[in-house]
Amino acid sequence: MSHHAMQILLAGVVVLPLIGALAALLPAPPGLRGRNPDQAVLRHGVTVTGVVLAASIALTAGFDHGDPARMQAQTDISWIPALGIRIHLGIDGISLPLLVLTALLTFLCALYSYFKMPAGPSPKAFVALILVLESGTLATFAVLDLMLFFLAFEMVLIPMYFLINRWGGENRQYAAWKFILYTLLGSVVMLLGLLLIGLKSGTFDMVALATDNGPKSQLSHTVQLVAVLAIGVGLAVKAPMWPLHSWLPDAHTAAPTVGSVLLAGVLLKMGTYGFVRIALPIAPDGMHTFAPYLAAFAAVGIVYGSLACLALARRGAKGDLKRLIAYSSVGHMGFVLLGIASMTPTGINGALFANIAHGLITGLLFFLVGALKDRYGTTDLDRLAGRTGAALYGRAPRFGGLLAFGAIASLGLPGLAGFWGEMLAMFGAFKPAEGLSRPAFLTFMALAGLGTLLTAAYLLVVVRRVCMGSKETAEQEALAAAPEEGATAGVTPGPATATTAATAPTAVKEKAPAIPDIAPYEYVAWTPLAALTVLAGLWPAALLGLSDPAVQNLLGGGS
């Protein structure tokens, strides 16, 4: 494919969702209104995100896979000459997979919403916000100017705020405000670091700054330290890194299903991508100084996230399944940060692989948990495993099987996508970059290994309680309910009551409401994520072959 065609495709991928968002707010043209205006605008969202996905696939097909380290499909136009800010777009083997993942997840969310629109205001605003969110996320992975990166980074905050605040569940206003305040405060600090780099080097161009003999050579050690500290705080909030993660569980718990999918699947990746694209190549000395601290926070986050999930999963904790998966993201993203902190090709490749794997697997899990809430009206684990016990294997076997598949993929079973990223991140910590303390990183690796065991523990507990139900809890609740049922029916207490109590578990099981298994539209929305999870697990070279040359080039100062 010609360079000009690639330029048009990349620009179209970034700009088309914005145009689609504006069009979504306008009345539907005659002949495209369908049965009602709501259906028309939801169909519009599916169409626009589908075209963006097709363009991203075409971009992948035209990408020169023989030279993934080179920036391709570049557009470089002067925008604000007085400040040296340019509209500079381009992709390489690091950004391309994230671009396609964003387009895929947004299309699947639009398709899912067409059939299962979350309760809330008019779908017009909902579709427009989803498209603005997509444009901002795609731009983050495509721009090569520090100021454009900041603008794209901020562009996603307002749409996500309104998606949580207007279409979310319980405590949505609190969660939305917490999300926006945390991320905005982090972004203000990050902006100061970006401005410091631009002013000291004389350019905001990320490609030039990543080159050893370019403007980067003008950045002193002190400047790099301050820049990495400032930029790192903003990126760590979005990542999310412990202890700056506390906005995440509330946001996920309150967000609508598609909001949770996009938040976990692509928005968290913006923070880790910033570390790889900006901090590592532009301020390597500063990154080298702070790498042990980043690794320490990452290792603590891995263990902390797993322990929090174990606490939520235990019986009687009244843990929310959405909240549990949100805390699991803190642990999984800890592996990404640990790989980056190793500053080795192995660790960074593992981090980039774990980014994609987490987007696929956690996106699938949030889809499933949202559907579970639609069926039961709750995601409270005690209620799901109690009297109304889900027992999905028996009642909705395909749904239960897919939920178990997602959990097993999330715990890093070999042969599935979750395994490779975590393993490579720990390999990177096993032998970190020269100058980093190996004993310290071996300790961090050991903590990460403990985290994998804890992850397996809580996910298997969740599968047992939700997919198999909890026989003990069901029997206790049935015994407690049996006398009330007998009194209501006019049964005299005595031997008959004991008989009723003895047979209560069977009665409860018979009275348990039927739930639908996977619907056709759910198959369409979920199957690509499950299939790609298996494909990435069995053929990791497809992703590593793209990222490794680009990572080697990035760590080599552009040589």
XYZ file of C-alpha atoms in Angstrom:
559
model
C 0.000 0.000 0.000
C 1.292 3.482 -0.876
C 2.490 5.892 1.783
C -0.253 8.381 0.842
C -2.974 5.769 1.271
C -1.554 4.817 4.678
C -1.543 8.480 5.713
C -5.205 8.832 4.763
C -6.132 5.643 6.602
C -4.413 6.678 9.830
C -5.861 10.200 9.719
C -9.291 8.709 8.974
C -9.058 6.305 11.914
C -8.423 9.233 14.272
C -10.813 11.823 12.795
C -13.766 9.715 11.617
C -15.124 9.026 15.147
C -15.207 12.786 15.820
C -17.176 13.411 12.626
C -19.445 10.517 13.569
C -19.995 12.023 17.027
C -21.174 15.302 15.490
C -23.418 13.445 13.063
C -24.945 11.422 15.912
C -26.328 14.620 17.439
C -28.112 15.583 14.200
C -31.516 14.230 13.133
C -31.291 11.014 11.110
C -31.833 11.535 7.351
C -35.116 10.236 5.883
C -34.840 6.580 5.032
C -32.286 5.908 7.754
C -34.533 6.419 10.758
C -35.587 2.782 11.110
C -38.377 2.018 13.557
C -37.518 4.950 15.843
C -34.839 7.645 16.335
C -33.133 5.699 19.136
C -32.591 2.698 16.885
C -31.245 4.950 14.125
C -28.591 6.603 16.303
C -27.484 3.288 17.831
C -27.159 1.851 14.329
C -25.122 4.931 13.411
C -22.715 4.150 16.256
C -22.286 0.575 15.039
C -21.696 1.786 11.468
C -19.075 4.417 12.353
C -17.129 2.170 14.738
C -17.342 -0.635 12.163
C -15.829 1.591 9.481
C -13.059 2.663 11.893
C -12.334 -0.992 12.694
C -12.214 -1.837 8.974
C -9.815 1.079 8.392
C -7.562 -0.087 11.244
C -7.494 -3.602 9.785
C -6.609 -2.139 6.372
C -3.883 -0.118 8.091
C -2.541 -3.335 9.609
C -2.615 -5.067 6.224
C -0.697 -2.182 4.607
C 1.801 -1.928 7.464
C 5.344 -2.960 6.529
C 5.718 -5.935 8.884
C 9.300 -6.364 7.750
C 10.287 -3.065 9.368
C 8.023 -2.526 12.412
C 10.618 -0.329 14.141
C 10.132 2.432 11.557
C 7.416 5.017 12.045
C 4.949 4.469 9.205
C 1.935 6.328 7.765
C 3.425 9.576 9.048
C 1.683 12.929 8.641
C 3.677 15.947 9.814
C 2.008 19.365 9.462
C 2.812 22.590 11.313
C -0.140 23.530 13.549
C 0.995 26.244 16.011
C 4.361 27.508 14.690
C 4.892 29.983 17.543
C 4.963 27.086 20.040
C 6.526 24.537 17.706
C 3.474 22.270 17.948
C 2.835 20.055 14.925
C 0.133 17.641 13.844
C 2.434 14.658 13.708
C 0.849 11.194 13.353
C 2.502 7.811 12.867
C 2.470 4.185 13.968
C 5.049 1.498 14.633
C 5.025 -2.002 16.083
C 4.342 -0.625 19.578
C 1.289 1.496 18.787
C -0.363 -0.524 16.006
C -1.715 -3.375 18.224
C -3.146 -0.854 20.690
C -4.792 1.037 17.838
C -6.500 -2.120 16.542
C -7.502 -3.206 20.073
C -9.188 0.167 20.656
C -11.084 0.007 17.364
C -12.191 -3.576 18.044
C -13.399 -3.017 21.609
C -15.260 0.178 20.689
C -17.029 -1.577 17.801
C -18.030 -4.495 20.050
C -19.319 -2.043 22.681
C -21.370 -0.179 20.062
C -22.769 -3.456 18.755
C -23.624 -4.671 22.265
C -25.319 -1.350 23.084
C -27.465 -1.599 19.945
C -29.172 -4.620 21.483
C -28.687 -3.757 25.176
C -28.687 -0.001 25.619
C -27.957 0.940 29.270
C -30.727 2.731 31.130
C -30.297 6.476 31.014
C -30.862 9.576 28.873
C -31.201 9.723 25.097
C -28.975 7.357 23.088
C -27.852 10.338 20.961
C -25.564 11.647 23.679
C -24.471 8.108 24.562
C -23.328 7.306 21.019
C -21.655 10.711 20.599
C -19.700 10.239 23.843
C -18.575 6.729 22.868
C -17.280 8.075 19.541
C -15.456 11.021 21.141
C -13.910 8.583 23.597
C -12.777 6.372 20.723
C -11.246 9.295 18.839
C -9.292 10.476 21.881
C -7.972 7.007 22.652
C -6.942 6.326 19.051
C -5.258 9.720 18.862
C -3.261 8.967 22.026
C -1.720 5.938 20.323
C -1.173 7.694 16.978
C 0.195 11.173 17.766
C 3.922 11.900 17.897
C 3.857 15.383 19.432
C 3.951 15.828 23.217
C 1.279 18.526 23.277
C -1.025 16.559 20.990
C -0.458 13.541 23.236
C -1.571 15.588 26.232
C -4.669 16.879 24.415
C -5.641 13.376 23.316
C -4.901 12.047 26.808
C -7.307 14.618 28.276
C -9.912 14.243 25.537
C -11.153 10.928 26.932
C -11.852 12.197 30.454
C -15.056 14.149 29.831
C -16.804 11.410 27.790
C -15.991 8.778 30.424
C -17.148 11.115 33.193
C -20.563 11.521 31.560
C -20.860 7.823 30.683
C -20.427 6.982 34.368
C -22.479 9.900 35.694
C -25.487 9.572 33.376
C -25.647 5.877 32.462
C -23.985 4.334 35.501
C -25.425 2.460 38.460
C -25.441 3.063 42.184
C -23.143 5.843 43.499
C -22.427 6.901 39.935
C -22.056 10.609 40.713
C -19.492 9.989 43.442
C -17.568 7.569 41.216
C -17.633 9.967 38.254
C -16.344 12.893 40.297
C -13.632 10.766 41.881
C -12.540 9.597 38.433
C -12.369 13.073 36.943
C -10.610 14.670 39.930
C -7.918 12.008 40.229
C -7.142 11.943 36.524
C -7.250 15.720 36.065
C -4.898 16.349 38.982
C -2.503 13.754 37.600
C -2.708 15.319 34.167
C -1.853 18.792 35.457
C 1.382 17.452 36.940
C 2.090 15.527 33.717
C 1.640 18.698 31.640
C 4.357 20.432 33.648
C 6.762 17.597 32.839
C 5.906 17.681 29.140
C 6.383 21.452 28.994
C 9.725 21.128 30.782
C 10.966 18.680 28.127
C 9.692 20.825 25.270
C 11.155 24.065 26.587
C 14.550 22.590 27.495
C 14.966 20.646 24.248
C 13.357 23.173 21.900
C 10.891 20.676 20.396
C 7.814 18.628 21.288
C 8.431 16.071 18.538
C 8.513 12.623 20.130
C 10.486 10.991 17.301
C 13.230 13.607 17.389
C 13.350 13.510 21.201
C 13.766 9.728 21.205
C 16.941 9.952 19.096
C 20.249 9.997 20.977
C 21.844 12.618 18.738
C 18.697 14.718 18.654
C 17.276 17.264 21.132
C 17.307 14.619 23.886
C 21.055 15.186 24.247
C 20.275 18.689 25.566
C 18.315 17.335 28.549
C 20.445 17.318 31.698
C 20.156 14.616 34.332
C 18.261 16.958 36.663
C 15.786 17.905 33.945
C 15.214 14.243 33.175
C 14.621 13.441 36.848
C 12.034 16.207 37.265
C 10.374 15.363 33.940
C 10.045 11.639 34.702
C 8.697 12.358 38.181
C 6.057 14.775 36.868
C 5.078 12.760 33.800
C 5.190 9.513 35.757
C 2.666 10.737 38.330
C 0.116 11.567 35.625
C 0.675 8.302 33.804
C 0.631 6.265 37.027
C -2.820 7.588 37.947
C -4.218 6.435 34.610
C -2.262 3.117 34.629
C -3.446 2.681 37.559
C -0.480 2.161 39.872
C -0.814 1.466 43.571
C -1.382 3.644 45.651
C -2.899 6.012 43.046
C -5.510 3.445 42.013
C -8.378 4.144 44.411
C -10.550 5.848 41.767
C -10.648 2.659 39.674
C -12.844 0.269 41.728
C -15.520 2.938 42.244
C -15.504 3.930 38.580
C -15.775 0.323 37.384
C -18.495 -0.587 39.869
C -20.664 2.385 38.891
C -19.961 2.444 35.133
C -22.319 0.837 32.609
C -21.090 -2.385 31.036
C -19.582 -0.798 27.927
C -18.008 1.942 30.055
C -16.229 -0.689 32.152
C -15.094 -2.539 29.021
C -13.567 0.592 27.488
C -12.116 1.832 30.761
C -10.312 -1.452 31.443
C -9.677 -2.427 27.835
C -8.130 0.753 26.465
C -8.054 3.727 28.862
C -5.716 2.078 31.357
C -3.328 1.299 28.489
C -2.855 5.001 27.817
C -0.874 5.357 31.037
C 1.460 2.414 30.438
C 1.870 3.382 26.765
C 3.029 6.832 27.890
C 5.810 5.277 29.963
C 7.035 3.313 26.934
C 6.624 6.052 24.330
C 7.737 9.088 26.358
C 9.535 8.349 29.644
C 11.778 5.486 28.491
C 13.195 6.909 25.239
C 13.129 10.649 25.990
C 14.396 10.677 29.594
C 16.266 7.363 30.024
C 18.543 8.643 32.805
C 15.608 9.851 34.858
C 13.733 6.633 34.176
C 16.775 4.614 35.257
C 16.818 6.443 38.605
C 13.125 5.933 39.300
C 12.850 2.399 37.843
C 13.402 0.596 41.193
C 10.658 2.678 42.839
C 8.290 2.041 39.938
C 9.026 -1.690 40.201
C 8.448 -1.639 43.964
C 5.065 0.057 43.596
C 4.184 -2.373 40.805
C 5.083 -5.432 42.910
C 3.120 -4.158 45.905
C 0.197 -3.429 43.581
C 0.245 -6.997 42.257
C -0.001 -8.480 45.759
C -2.379 -5.803 47.049
C -4.793 -6.235 44.137
C -4.829 -10.005 44.606
C -5.391 -9.771 48.379
C -8.215 -7.285 47.862
C -9.838 -9.693 45.405
C -9.459 -12.594 47.844
C -11.159 -10.513 50.537
C -14.043 -9.681 48.206
C -14.392 -13.289 47.040
C -14.733 -14.861 50.477
C -18.155 -15.855 51.772
C -19.972 -13.195 53.789
C -17.872 -10.291 52.476
C -20.710 -9.007 50.271
C -18.148 -8.519 47.539
C -19.232 -7.090 44.212
C -18.022 -9.043 41.177
C -17.431 -5.880 39.114
C -15.405 -4.406 41.940
C -13.393 -7.616 42.215
C -12.459 -7.536 38.519
C -11.535 -3.854 38.898
C -9.114 -4.715 41.708
C -7.744 -7.541 39.573
C -6.820 -4.884 36.995
C -4.606 -3.205 39.596
C -2.669 -6.476 39.884
C -2.537 -7.184 36.158
C -1.385 -3.679 35.300
C 1.262 -4.110 38.011
C 2.883 -6.743 35.789
C 2.910 -4.236 32.929
C 4.620 -1.611 35.092
C 7.105 -4.181 36.430
C 8.100 -5.128 32.872
C 8.574 -1.462 31.952
C 10.610 -0.806 35.110
C 13.066 -3.586 34.189
C 14.121 -1.404 31.205
C 15.009 -4.539 29.230
C 13.662 -5.620 25.821
C 12.238 -8.777 27.409
C 10.410 -6.911 30.148
C 9.058 -4.164 27.885
C 7.885 -6.673 25.279
C 6.148 -8.537 28.089
C 4.527 -5.314 29.259
C 3.222 -4.516 25.771
C 1.947 -8.078 25.351
C 0.267 -7.956 28.785
C -1.422 -4.694 27.752
C -3.131 -6.378 24.814
C -3.931 -9.549 26.772
C -5.488 -7.561 29.602
C -7.621 -5.580 27.154
C -8.982 -8.770 25.570
C -9.521 -10.791 28.746
C -10.778 -8.093 31.101
C -12.969 -6.643 28.352
C -14.581 -10.078 28.007
C -14.976 -10.422 31.787
C -16.709 -7.049 32.126
C -19.063 -7.955 29.268
C -19.910 -11.195 31.079
C -20.387 -9.587 34.488
C -22.620 -6.919 32.942
C -24.737 -9.638 31.333
C -24.837 -11.501 34.647
C -26.215 -8.376 36.325
C -28.841 -8.023 33.601
C -29.967 -11.599 34.277
C -29.916 -11.523 38.081
C -30.223 -7.833 38.903
C -27.071 -8.000 41.047
C -23.356 -8.732 40.989
C -23.146 -9.308 44.736
C -21.211 -12.556 45.159
C -23.051 -13.640 48.303
C -26.411 -13.237 46.618
C -25.229 -14.962 43.442
C -23.901 -17.910 45.426
C -26.703 -18.017 47.990
C -30.370 -18.851 47.788
C -30.652 -17.593 44.223
C -27.355 -19.364 43.501
C -26.189 -18.790 39.965
C -25.035 -22.385 39.359
C -24.314 -21.316 35.811
C -22.921 -24.652 34.690
C -26.340 -26.247 35.131
C -28.621 -23.330 34.320
C -26.753 -21.546 31.500
C -23.883 -23.873 30.558
C -22.475 -21.793 27.692
C -22.511 -18.638 29.783
C -20.918 -20.447 32.717
C -18.303 -22.030 30.484
C -17.335 -18.693 28.949
C -17.114 -17.052 32.387
C -14.825 -19.864 33.563
C -12.754 -19.450 30.384
C -12.326 -15.726 31.066
C -11.286 -16.397 34.659
C -8.762 -19.059 33.657
C -7.332 -16.774 30.969
C -7.046 -13.984 33.536
C -5.065 -16.138 35.959
C -2.444 -16.701 33.249
C -2.965 -20.300 32.150
C -0.263 -21.322 29.615
C -1.668 -21.422 26.107
C -3.826 -18.322 26.636
C -2.921 -14.658 26.169
C -2.577 -13.831 29.868
C 0.417 -16.139 30.320
C 3.036 -14.596 28.033
C 2.974 -11.006 29.209
C 3.257 -11.862 32.894
C 5.987 -14.434 32.286
C 8.089 -12.063 30.156
C 7.631 -9.237 32.675
C 8.991 -11.487 35.424
C 11.844 -12.599 33.144
C 12.695 -8.934 32.663
C 12.765 -8.457 36.453
C 14.944 -11.562 36.811
C 17.716 -9.823 34.884
C 17.056 -6.050 34.803
C 18.966 -3.466 32.822
C 22.577 -2.762 33.667
C 22.940 -0.536 36.702
C 19.677 -1.621 38.348
C 19.870 -3.604 41.581
C 19.351 -7.254 40.721
C 18.636 -8.365 44.333
C 15.880 -5.750 44.562
C 14.348 -6.820 41.256
C 14.567 -10.502 42.263
C 12.526 -9.558 45.324
C 9.992 -7.799 43.115
C 9.870 -10.850 40.862
C 9.193 -13.082 43.862
C 6.327 -10.817 44.944
C 4.925 -10.948 41.420
C 5.156 -14.745 41.518
C 3.212 -14.725 44.798
C 0.656 -12.516 43.079
C 0.108 -15.124 40.362
C -0.707 -17.739 43.019
C -3.128 -15.388 44.787
C -4.714 -14.518 41.432
C -5.367 -18.184 40.729
C -6.851 -18.564 44.234
C -9.432 -15.787 44.020
C -10.462 -16.496 40.438
C -11.031 -20.180 41.188
C -13.085 -19.183 44.242
C -15.209 -16.923 42.042
C -15.747 -19.663 39.466
C -16.736 -22.149 42.178
C -19.179 -19.776 43.836
C -20.796 -18.343 40.708
C -20.669 -21.198 38.243
C -21.202 -24.026 40.721
C -23.160 -22.099 43.346
C -22.680 -22.669 47.072
C -24.513 -25.717 48.366
C -23.884 -24.903 52.051
C -25.276 -21.380 51.832
C -28.281 -22.526 49.839
C -29.107 -25.181 52.445
C -28.780 -22.742 55.345
C -31.027 -20.179 53.678
C -33.525 -22.840 52.679
C -33.696 -24.129 56.270
C -34.173 -20.599 57.578
C -36.911 -19.902 55.037
C -38.772 -23.219 55.458
C -40.714 -22.369 58.696
C -41.884 -19.069 57.204
C -43.108 -20.871 54.125
C -44.878 -23.450 56.281
C -46.582 -20.783 58.385
C -47.745 -18.982 55.308
C -49.321 -22.146 54.029
C -51.066 -22.832 57.366
C -48.852 -25.778 58.303
C -48.748 -26.588 62.022
C -45.206 -26.663 63.374
C -44.045 -30.195 64.116
C -42.768 -33.163 62.154
C -44.134 -31.711 58.938
C -41.940 -28.656 59.329
C -38.873 -30.836 59.640
C -39.860 -32.630 56.473
C -40.296 -29.328 54.690
C -36.910 -28.152 55.918
C -35.251 -31.356 54.777
C -36.645 -30.980 51.297
C -36.176 -27.199 51.156
C -32.943 -27.214 49.130
C -34.676 -29.198 46.403
C -37.639 -26.843 46.508
C -35.391 -23.823 46.255
C -33.577 -25.376 43.340
C -36.869 -26.065 41.577
C -38.107 -22.528 42.218
C -34.878 -20.923 41.047
C -35.808 -18.698 38.098
C -34.688 -19.800 34.671
C -32.098 -17.560 33.061
C -31.315 -17.272 29.360
C -28.047 -18.608 28.047
C -25.881 -16.604 25.649
C -28.009 -14.676 23.133
C -26.982 -14.418 19.447
C -25.894 -10.764 19.775
C -23.792 -11.695 22.815
C -22.075 -14.417 20.792
C -21.193 -11.819 18.161
C -19.850 -9.334 20.735
C -17.913 -11.814 22.864
C -16.585 -14.452 20.473
C -13.857 -12.223 18.911
C -12.375 -11.537 22.356
C -12.344 -15.217 23.320
C -10.905 -16.237 19.940
C -8.132 -13.616 20.061
C -7.278 -14.641 23.626
C -6.648 -18.187 22.381
C -4.852 -17.008 19.221
C -2.492 -14.684 21.121
C -1.787 -17.466 23.611
C -0.958 -20.031 20.957
C 0.817 -17.647 18.558
C 2.539 -14.957 20.662
C 5.001 -14.265 17.845
C 2.250 -12.353 16.027
C 2.483 -9.587 18.647
C 6.087 -10.007 19.761
C 7.288 -9.910 16.164
C 5.772 -6.434 15.862
C 6.858 -5.017 19.196
C 10.380 -6.414 19.627
C 12.148 -4.535 16.777
C 10.387 -1.322 17.803
C 11.391 -1.821 21.450
C 15.011 -2.542 20.471
C 15.034 0.646 18.395
C 13.463 2.637 21.215
C 15.992 1.453 23.816
C 18.835 1.943 21.345
C 18.133 5.641 20.972
C 16.680 5.333 17.478
C 19.654 3.471 16.058
